[in-house]
């Protein structure tokens, strides 16, 4: 699968289970109703967080936000709300999940379904709020590294 290019997102949850996680297993499912999916390992803290709060937010990263992608994969970062102390973000109006500043777009989702996906769960969320940022280039993940959609 390293030969398949994907966009990079940071999934977040709010409330008592406030948490963030870098994810590239994310996709649009339906426009009517607006549905998206994300795949989260059953062993990930995010799995329990989404299951508990029944909602999540998605911040779609731009190509100058690789540092955020790396930060939210670092297991040494603080847990809970403290992991957002040094991150520019705001709480989402619908989910209270942190929305990272400077992103290409943001989605807030209400969990509607969870499906077995082997060692992952496939979470389907109905989009209850969305907005977009500037027209920067997207951050991609391909062949084990980060890349930009910018023309060379």
mmCIF file of C-alpha atoms in Angstrom, residues 35-149:
data_model
loop_
_atom_site.group_PDB
_atom_site.id
_atom_site.type_symbol
_atom_site.label_atom_id
_atom_site.label_comp_id
_atom_site.label_asym_id
_atom_site.label_seq_id
_atom_site.Cartn_x
_atom_site.Cartn_y
_atom_site.Cartn_z
ATOM 1 C CA UNK A 35 -20.649 10.779 5.104
ATOM 2 C CA UNK A 36 -16.928 10.148 5.554
ATOM 3 C CA UNK A 37 -14.962 7.235 6.930
ATOM 4 C CA UNK A 38 -11.758 6.789 8.849
ATOM 5 C CA UNK A 39 -10.003 3.577 9.819
ATOM 6 C CA UNK A 40 -8.462 3.355 13.289
ATOM 7 C CA UNK A 41 -6.501 0.473 14.810
ATOM 8 C CA UNK A 42 -8.365 -1.221 17.646
ATOM 9 C CA UNK A 43 -5.257 -0.784 19.821
ATOM 10 C CA UNK A 44 -5.085 3.002 19.275
ATOM 11 C CA UNK A 45 -6.179 5.390 22.009
ATOM 12 C CA UNK A 46 -8.231 7.166 19.313
ATOM 13 C CA UNK A 47 -10.320 4.019 18.833
ATOM 14 C CA UNK A 48 -11.590 4.153 22.408
ATOM 15 C CA UNK A 49 -11.981 7.941 22.235
ATOM 16 C CA UNK A 50 -14.218 7.873 19.132
ATOM 17 C CA UNK A 51 -16.219 4.979 20.533
ATOM 18 C CA UNK A 52 -16.756 6.826 23.834
ATOM 19 C CA UNK A 53 -17.666 10.305 22.553
ATOM 20 C CA UNK A 54 -19.453 9.098 19.369
ATOM 21 C CA UNK A 55 -18.031 11.965 17.311
ATOM 22 C CA UNK A 56 -14.786 13.118 15.716
ATOM 23 C CA UNK A 57 -13.315 15.974 13.725
ATOM 24 C CA UNK A 58 -11.001 15.906 10.731
ATOM 25 C CA UNK A 59 -8.375 18.556 9.929
ATOM 26 C CA UNK A 60 -7.043 18.105 6.376
ATOM 27 C CA UNK A 61 -3.374 19.131 6.380
ATOM 28 C CA UNK A 62 -1.644 21.441 3.919
ATOM 29 C CA UNK A 63 1.874 20.782 2.662
ATOM 30 C CA UNK A 64 3.418 23.169 5.205
ATOM 31 C CA UNK A 65 1.957 21.188 8.128
ATOM 32 C CA UNK A 66 4.188 18.114 8.059
ATOM 33 C CA UNK A 67 5.277 19.050 11.599
ATOM 34 C CA UNK A 68 1.686 18.480 12.779
ATOM 35 C CA UNK A 69 1.477 15.123 11.019
ATOM 36 C CA UNK A 70 4.676 14.066 12.769
ATOM 37 C CA UNK A 71 3.615 15.506 16.144
ATOM 38 C CA UNK A 72 0.338 13.569 16.210
ATOM 39 C CA UNK A 73 2.166 10.309 15.474
ATOM 40 C CA UNK A 74 4.693 10.832 18.293
ATOM 41 C CA UNK A 75 3.827 8.560 21.221
ATOM 42 C CA UNK A 76 5.930 10.781 23.528
ATOM 43 C CA UNK A 77 3.566 13.756 23.266
ATOM 44 C CA UNK A 78 1.320 14.494 26.262
ATOM 45 C CA UNK A 79 -2.043 12.733 26.495
ATOM 46 C CA UNK A 80 -5.441 14.374 26.820
ATOM 47 C CA UNK A 81 -5.995 18.100 26.378
ATOM 48 C CA UNK A 82 -2.320 18.870 27.153
ATOM 49 C CA UNK A 83 -1.299 17.567 23.715
ATOM 50 C CA UNK A 84 -2.999 20.644 22.225
ATOM 51 C CA UNK A 85 -1.305 23.212 24.515
ATOM 52 C CA UNK A 86 1.382 24.036 21.928
ATOM 53 C CA UNK A 87 -0.868 23.544 18.873
ATOM 54 C CA UNK A 88 -2.806 26.426 17.344
ATOM 55 C CA UNK A 89 -6.401 25.179 17.289
ATOM 56 C CA UNK A 90 -9.960 26.007 18.249
ATOM 57 C CA UNK A 91 -12.800 23.817 19.525
ATOM 58 C CA UNK A 92 -15.289 22.749 16.878
ATOM 59 C CA UNK A 93 -18.750 24.275 17.376
ATOM 60 C CA UNK A 94 -20.520 20.918 16.938
ATOM 61 C CA UNK A 95 -18.196 18.374 18.557
ATOM 62 C CA UNK A 96 -15.847 20.480 20.733
ATOM 63 C CA UNK A 97 -13.040 18.487 19.083
ATOM 64 C CA UNK A 98 -9.949 20.608 18.323
ATOM 65 C CA UNK A 99 -9.753 21.930 14.753
ATOM 66 C CA UNK A 100 -6.147 22.659 13.795
ATOM 67 C CA UNK A 101 -5.439 26.133 12.423
ATOM 68 C CA UNK A 102 -4.106 26.675 8.906
ATOM 69 C CA UNK A 103 -5.554 23.506 7.394
ATOM 70 C CA UNK A 104 -7.084 23.069 3.954
ATOM 71 C CA UNK A 105 -10.464 22.042 5.399
ATOM 72 C CA UNK A 106 -12.224 20.856 8.540
ATOM 73 C CA UNK A 107 -15.064 18.419 9.096
ATOM 74 C CA UNK A 108 -16.983 17.652 12.265
ATOM 75 C CA UNK A 109 -18.724 14.300 12.316
ATOM 76 C CA UNK A 110 -21.269 12.412 14.348
ATOM 77 C CA UNK A 111 -20.432 8.700 14.481
ATOM 78 C CA UNK A 112 -23.142 6.748 12.667
ATOM 79 C CA UNK A 113 -21.591 3.296 12.163
ATOM 80 C CA UNK A 114 -18.577 1.236 13.180
ATOM 81 C CA UNK A 115 -17.618 -1.792 11.106
ATOM 82 C CA UNK A 116 -15.110 -4.556 11.719
ATOM 83 C CA UNK A 117 -12.065 -4.076 9.511
ATOM 84 C CA UNK A 118 -9.692 -6.761 10.788
ATOM 85 C CA UNK A 119 -7.303 -5.136 13.255
ATOM 86 C CA UNK A 120 -9.010 -1.771 12.595
ATOM 87 C CA UNK A 121 -12.509 -0.375 12.929
ATOM 88 C CA UNK A 122 -14.042 1.502 10.036
ATOM 89 C CA UNK A 123 -15.808 4.503 11.551
ATOM 90 C CA UNK A 124 -18.441 6.201 9.402
ATOM 91 C CA UNK A 125 -19.386 9.709 10.400
ATOM 92 C CA UNK A 126 -22.124 12.006 9.219
ATOM 93 C CA UNK A 127 -20.680 15.457 8.550
ATOM 94 C CA UNK A 128 -22.499 17.928 10.807
ATOM 95 C CA UNK A 129 -20.206 20.887 10.149
ATOM 96 C CA UNK A 130 -17.523 21.820 7.641
ATOM 97 C CA UNK A 131 -15.377 24.717 6.514
ATOM 98 C CA UNK A 132 -12.304 25.305 4.404
ATOM 99 C CA UNK A 133 -9.143 27.356 4.669
ATOM 100 C CA UNK A 134 -6.760 28.806 2.139
ATOM 101 C CA UNK A 135 -5.876 27.444 -1.292
ATOM 102 C CA UNK A 136 -2.527 25.930 -0.303
ATOM 103 C CA UNK A 137 -1.233 22.606 -1.587
ATOM 104 C CA UNK A 138 -2.131 19.301 0.070
ATOM 105 C CA UNK A 139 0.201 17.181 2.171
ATOM 106 C CA UNK A 140 0.510 13.663 0.763
ATOM 107 C CA UNK A 141 1.940 10.408 2.037
ATOM 108 C CA UNK A 142 3.593 8.172 -0.548
ATOM 109 C CA UNK A 143 6.292 5.481 -0.422
ATOM 110 C CA UNK A 144 6.872 6.037 3.278
ATOM 111 C CA UNK A 145 7.380 9.807 3.088
ATOM 112 C CA UNK A 146 5.587 13.141 3.013
ATOM 113 C CA UNK A 147 5.155 15.020 -0.260
ATOM 114 C CA UNK A 148 3.296 18.027 -1.677
ATOM 115 C CA UNK A 149 0.824 18.292 -4.535
#
